[in-house]
CSV table of C-alpha atoms in Angstrom, one decimal:
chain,number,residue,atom,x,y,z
E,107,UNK,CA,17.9,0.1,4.3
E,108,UNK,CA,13.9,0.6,4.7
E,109,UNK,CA,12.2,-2.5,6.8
E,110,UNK,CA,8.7,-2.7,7.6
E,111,UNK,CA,8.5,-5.8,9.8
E,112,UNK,CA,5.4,-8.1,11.2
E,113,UNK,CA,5.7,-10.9,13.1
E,114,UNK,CA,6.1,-14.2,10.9
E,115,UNK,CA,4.6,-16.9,13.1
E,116,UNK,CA,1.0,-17.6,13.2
E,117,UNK,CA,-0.9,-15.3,16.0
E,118,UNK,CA,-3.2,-18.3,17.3
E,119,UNK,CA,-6.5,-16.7,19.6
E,120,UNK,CA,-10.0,-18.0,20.9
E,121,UNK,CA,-12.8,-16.6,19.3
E,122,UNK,CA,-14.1,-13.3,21.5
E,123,UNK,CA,-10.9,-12.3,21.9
E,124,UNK,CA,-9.3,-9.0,21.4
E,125,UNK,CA,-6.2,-10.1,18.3
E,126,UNK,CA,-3.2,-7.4,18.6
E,127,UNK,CA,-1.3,-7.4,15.4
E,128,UNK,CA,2.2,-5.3,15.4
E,129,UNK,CA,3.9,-3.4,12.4
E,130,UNK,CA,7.8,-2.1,12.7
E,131,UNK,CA,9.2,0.0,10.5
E,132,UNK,CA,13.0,1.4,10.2
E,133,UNK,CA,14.1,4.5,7.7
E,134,UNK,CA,10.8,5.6,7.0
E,135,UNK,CA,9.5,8.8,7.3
E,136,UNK,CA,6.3,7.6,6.3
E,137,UNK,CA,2.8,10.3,5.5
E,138,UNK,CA,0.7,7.6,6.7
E,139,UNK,CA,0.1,3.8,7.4
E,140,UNK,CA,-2.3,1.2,5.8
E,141,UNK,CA,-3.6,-1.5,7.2
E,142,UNK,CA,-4.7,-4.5,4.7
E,143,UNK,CA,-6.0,-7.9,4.9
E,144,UNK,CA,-5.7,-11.0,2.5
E,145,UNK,CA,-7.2,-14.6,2.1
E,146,UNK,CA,-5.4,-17.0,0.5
E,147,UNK,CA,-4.9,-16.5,-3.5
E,148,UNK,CA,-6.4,-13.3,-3.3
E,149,UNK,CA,-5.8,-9.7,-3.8
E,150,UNK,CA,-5.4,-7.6,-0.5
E,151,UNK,CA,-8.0,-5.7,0.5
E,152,UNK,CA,-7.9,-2.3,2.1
E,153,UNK,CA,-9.0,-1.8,6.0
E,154,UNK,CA,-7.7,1.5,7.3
E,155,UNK,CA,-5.4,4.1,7.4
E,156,UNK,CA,-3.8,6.1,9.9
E,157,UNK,CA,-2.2,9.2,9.2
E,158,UNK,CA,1.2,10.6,10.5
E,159,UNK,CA,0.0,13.1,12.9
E,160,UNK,CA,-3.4,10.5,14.0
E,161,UNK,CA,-2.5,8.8,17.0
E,162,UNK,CA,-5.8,6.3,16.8
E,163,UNK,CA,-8.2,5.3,14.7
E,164,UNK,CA,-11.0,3.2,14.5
E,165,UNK,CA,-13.3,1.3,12.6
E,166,UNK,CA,-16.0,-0.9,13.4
E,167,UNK,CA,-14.2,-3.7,15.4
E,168,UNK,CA,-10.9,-2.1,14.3
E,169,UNK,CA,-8.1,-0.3,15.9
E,170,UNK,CA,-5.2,1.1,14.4
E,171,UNK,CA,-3.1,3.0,16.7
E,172,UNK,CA,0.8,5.0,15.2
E,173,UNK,CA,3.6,5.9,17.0
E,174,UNK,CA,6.0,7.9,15.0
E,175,UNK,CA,8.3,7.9,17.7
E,176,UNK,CA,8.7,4.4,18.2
E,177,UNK,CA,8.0,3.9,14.3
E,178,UNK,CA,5.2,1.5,15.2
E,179,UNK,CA,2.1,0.3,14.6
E,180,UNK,CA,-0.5,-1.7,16.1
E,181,UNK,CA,-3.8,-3.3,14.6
E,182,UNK,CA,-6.4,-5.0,16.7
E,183,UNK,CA,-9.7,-6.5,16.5
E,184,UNK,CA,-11.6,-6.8,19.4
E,185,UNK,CA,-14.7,-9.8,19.6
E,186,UNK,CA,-12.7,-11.7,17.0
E,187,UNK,CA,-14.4,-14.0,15.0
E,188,UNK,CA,-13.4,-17.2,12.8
E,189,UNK,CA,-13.9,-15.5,10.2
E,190,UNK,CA,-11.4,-12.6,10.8
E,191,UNK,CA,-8.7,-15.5,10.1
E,192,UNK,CA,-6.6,-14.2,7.4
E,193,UNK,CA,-3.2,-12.8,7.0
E,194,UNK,CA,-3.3,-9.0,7.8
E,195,UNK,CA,-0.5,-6.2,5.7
E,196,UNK,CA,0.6,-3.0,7.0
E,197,UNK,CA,1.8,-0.6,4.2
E,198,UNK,CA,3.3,2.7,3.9
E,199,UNK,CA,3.7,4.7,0.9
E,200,UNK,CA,7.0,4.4,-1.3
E,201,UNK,CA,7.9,7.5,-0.9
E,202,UNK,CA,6.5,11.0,1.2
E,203,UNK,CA,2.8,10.8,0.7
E,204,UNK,CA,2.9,9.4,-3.2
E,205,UNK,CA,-0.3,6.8,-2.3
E,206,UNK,CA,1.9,3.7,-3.9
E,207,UNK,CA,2.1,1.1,-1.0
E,208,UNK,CA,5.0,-1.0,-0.2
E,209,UNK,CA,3.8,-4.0,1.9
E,210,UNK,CA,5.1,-6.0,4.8
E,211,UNK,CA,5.4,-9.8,4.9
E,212,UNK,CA,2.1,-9.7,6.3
E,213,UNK,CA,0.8,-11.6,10.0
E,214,UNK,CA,-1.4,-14.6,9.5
E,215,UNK,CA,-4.1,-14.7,12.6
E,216,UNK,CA,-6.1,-17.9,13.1
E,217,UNK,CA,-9.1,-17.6,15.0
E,218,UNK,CA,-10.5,-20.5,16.6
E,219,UNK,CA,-14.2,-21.3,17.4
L,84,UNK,CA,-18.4,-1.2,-10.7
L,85,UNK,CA,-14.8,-0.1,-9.4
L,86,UNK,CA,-12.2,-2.7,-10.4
L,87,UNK,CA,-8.9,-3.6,-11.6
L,88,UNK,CA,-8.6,-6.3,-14.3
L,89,UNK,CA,-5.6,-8.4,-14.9
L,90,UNK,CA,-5.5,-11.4,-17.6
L,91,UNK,CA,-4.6,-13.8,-17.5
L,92,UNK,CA,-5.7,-15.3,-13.9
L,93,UNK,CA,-3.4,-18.4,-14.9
L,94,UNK,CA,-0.5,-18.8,-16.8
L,95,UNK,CA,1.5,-21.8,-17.7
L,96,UNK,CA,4.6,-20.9,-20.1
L,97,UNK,CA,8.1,-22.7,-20.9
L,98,UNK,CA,11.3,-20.6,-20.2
L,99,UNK,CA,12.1,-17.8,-22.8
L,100,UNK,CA,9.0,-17.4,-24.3
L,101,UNK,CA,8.1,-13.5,-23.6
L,102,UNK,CA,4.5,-12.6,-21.8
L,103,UNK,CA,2.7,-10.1,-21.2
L,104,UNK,CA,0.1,-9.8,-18.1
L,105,UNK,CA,-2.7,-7.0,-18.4
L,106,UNK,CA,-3.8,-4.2,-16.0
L,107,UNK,CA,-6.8,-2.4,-16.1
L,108,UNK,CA,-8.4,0.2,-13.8
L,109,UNK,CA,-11.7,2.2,-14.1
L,110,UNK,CA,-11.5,4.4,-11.0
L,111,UNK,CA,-9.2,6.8,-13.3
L,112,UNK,CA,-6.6,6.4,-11.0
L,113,UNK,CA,-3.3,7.9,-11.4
L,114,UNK,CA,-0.9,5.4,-9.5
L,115,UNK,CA,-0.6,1.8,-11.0
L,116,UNK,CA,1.7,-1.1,-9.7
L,117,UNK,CA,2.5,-4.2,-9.8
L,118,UNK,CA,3.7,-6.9,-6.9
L,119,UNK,CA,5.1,-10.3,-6.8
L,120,UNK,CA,4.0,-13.0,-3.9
L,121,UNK,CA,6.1,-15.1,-3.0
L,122,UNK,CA,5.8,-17.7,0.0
L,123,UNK,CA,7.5,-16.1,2.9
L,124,UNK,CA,8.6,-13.7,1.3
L,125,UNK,CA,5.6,-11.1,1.3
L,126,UNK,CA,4.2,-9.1,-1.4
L,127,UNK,CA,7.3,-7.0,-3.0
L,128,UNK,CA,7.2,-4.2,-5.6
L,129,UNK,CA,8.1,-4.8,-9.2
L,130,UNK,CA,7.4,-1.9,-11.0
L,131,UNK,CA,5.2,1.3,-10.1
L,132,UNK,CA,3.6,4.3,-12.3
L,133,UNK,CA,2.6,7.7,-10.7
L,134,UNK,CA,1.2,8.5,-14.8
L,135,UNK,CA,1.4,8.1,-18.2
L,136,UNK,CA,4.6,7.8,-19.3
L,137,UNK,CA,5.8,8.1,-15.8
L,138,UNK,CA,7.3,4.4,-14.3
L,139,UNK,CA,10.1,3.4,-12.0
L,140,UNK,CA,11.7,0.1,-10.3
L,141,UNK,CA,10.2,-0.8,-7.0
L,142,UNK,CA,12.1,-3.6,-5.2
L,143,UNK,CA,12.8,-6.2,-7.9
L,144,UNK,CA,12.7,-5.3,-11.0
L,145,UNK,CA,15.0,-7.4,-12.5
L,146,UNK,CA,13.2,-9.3,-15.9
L,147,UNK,CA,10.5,-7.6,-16.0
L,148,UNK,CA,9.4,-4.2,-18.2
L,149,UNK,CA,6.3,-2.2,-17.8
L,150,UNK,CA,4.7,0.7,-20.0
L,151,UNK,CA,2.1,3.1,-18.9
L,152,UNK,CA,0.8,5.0,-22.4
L,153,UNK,CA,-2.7,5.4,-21.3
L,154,UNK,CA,-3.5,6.2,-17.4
L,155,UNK,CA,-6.2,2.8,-17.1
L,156,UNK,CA,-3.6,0.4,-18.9
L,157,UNK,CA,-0.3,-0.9,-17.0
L,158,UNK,CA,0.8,-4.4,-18.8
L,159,UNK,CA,3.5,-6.5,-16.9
L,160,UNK,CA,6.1,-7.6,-19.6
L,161,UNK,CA,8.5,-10.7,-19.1
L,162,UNK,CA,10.6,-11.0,-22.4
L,163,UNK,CA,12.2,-13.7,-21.3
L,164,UNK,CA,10.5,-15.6,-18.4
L,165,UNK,CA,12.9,-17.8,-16.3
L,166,UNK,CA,11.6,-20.7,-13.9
L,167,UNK,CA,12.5,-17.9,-10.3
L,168,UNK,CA,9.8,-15.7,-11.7
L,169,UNK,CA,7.4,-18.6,-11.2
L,170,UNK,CA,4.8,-16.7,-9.0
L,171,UNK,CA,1.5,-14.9,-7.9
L,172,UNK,CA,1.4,-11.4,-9.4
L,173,UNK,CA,-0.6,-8.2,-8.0
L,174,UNK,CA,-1.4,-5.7,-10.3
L,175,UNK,CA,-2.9,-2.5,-7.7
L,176,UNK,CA,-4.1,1.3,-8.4
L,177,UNK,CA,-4.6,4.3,-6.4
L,178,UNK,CA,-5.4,7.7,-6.3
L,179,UNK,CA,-3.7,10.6,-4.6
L,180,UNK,CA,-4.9,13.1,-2.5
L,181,UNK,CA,-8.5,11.3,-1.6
L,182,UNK,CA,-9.3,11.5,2.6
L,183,UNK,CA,-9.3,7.3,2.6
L,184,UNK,CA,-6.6,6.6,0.2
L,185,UNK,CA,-6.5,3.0,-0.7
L,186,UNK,CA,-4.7,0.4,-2.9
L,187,UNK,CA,-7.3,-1.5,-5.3
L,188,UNK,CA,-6.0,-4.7,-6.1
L,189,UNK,CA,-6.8,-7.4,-9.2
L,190,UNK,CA,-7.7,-10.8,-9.0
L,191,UNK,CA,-3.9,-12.5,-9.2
L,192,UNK,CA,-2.4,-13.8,-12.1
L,193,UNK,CA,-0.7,-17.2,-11.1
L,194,UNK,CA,2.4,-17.8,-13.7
L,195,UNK,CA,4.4,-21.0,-13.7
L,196,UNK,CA,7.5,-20.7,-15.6
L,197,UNK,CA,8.6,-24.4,-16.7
């Protein structure tokens, strides 16, 4: 069956620091991969997206970096702030390319001062 | 402004009694969808619309019914809520073929079922 995983527990860093956020996936062949984030009782919000054949990319403090071998992902912001805490979503599409995101269980970071 | 409505924000309703929760876009999007949150449990896929008159399941789409007859409209039907579909719902749109494709997402709706 399709699985995007992120890790469950809590990623707990010191403001200034670089946060590494990591997004597995299994039986997808996926066009490209999203990147969301989410405060609490609030809709997502869109961040980036990577592209299947993009290795990197990057956005202000952002990094999103794909492996389609490994079927992985990896977010990071570097400088981190307190106010980057909030839970971060990858997504990929549904199905090949149709732009309808299915969503992991999401990573909560907590960035403290 | 580019936005996607969804009424009500919070629902409070008693077992059986069907429901309907709203979707609009104005970004003329052709993909709609809606989501479920659940505590642990992530944001899963209900129901999802590549166009008018074009919907399929997502991940759990048991109890629920959707209808897509004009492309900014994608109401969430529950014709007979139980107390498990007590939850946050997402109602999201998107576009294809754009260089930064994104999912826009609504407010929330909050629905107890009692």
């Amino acid at each position: 069956s399709q699985k995007i995983e992120q890790n469950s527990e809590a990623l707990n860093i010191q403001e200034g620091k670089t946060a590494t956020l990591t997004c597995n996936y299994t039986n997808y062949s996926p066009a490209y991969l999203q990147w969301y984030r989410q405060d609490p009782g609030r809709g997502p919000v869109f961040l980036l997206l990577i592209r299947e054949n993009e290795k990197e990319k990057r956005k202000e403090r952002l990094k999103v970096t794909f492996d389609t071998t490994l079927k992985q992902s990896l977010f990071h912001i570097t400088a981190s702030q307190p106010a980057d805490s909030a839970t971060y979503l990858c997504a990929l599409d549904r199905s090949g390319g149709s732009y309808i995101p299915t969503f992991g269980r999401g990573t909560s970071l907590i960035v403290h001062p | 402004e580019a936005q996607v409505t969804q009424n009500p924000r919070y629902l409070i309703t008693v077992t059986g009694k069907k429901l309907t929760v709203t979707c609009s876009q104005n970004m003329n999007h052709e993909y709609m969808s809606w989501y479920r949150q659940d505590p642990g449990l992530g944001l899963r896929q209900i129901y999802y619309s590549m166009n008018v008159e074009v919907t399929d399941k997502g991940d759990v789409p048991e109890g629920y019914k959707v209808s897509r007859k004009e492309k900014r409209n994608f109401p969430l039907i529950l014709e007979s809520p139980s107390p498990n579909q007590t939850s946050l719902y997402f109602c999201a749109s998107s576009a294809p073929g754009r260089l930064n494709t994104e999912a826009f997402f609504g407010q929330g709706t909050r629905l107890t079922v009692v």
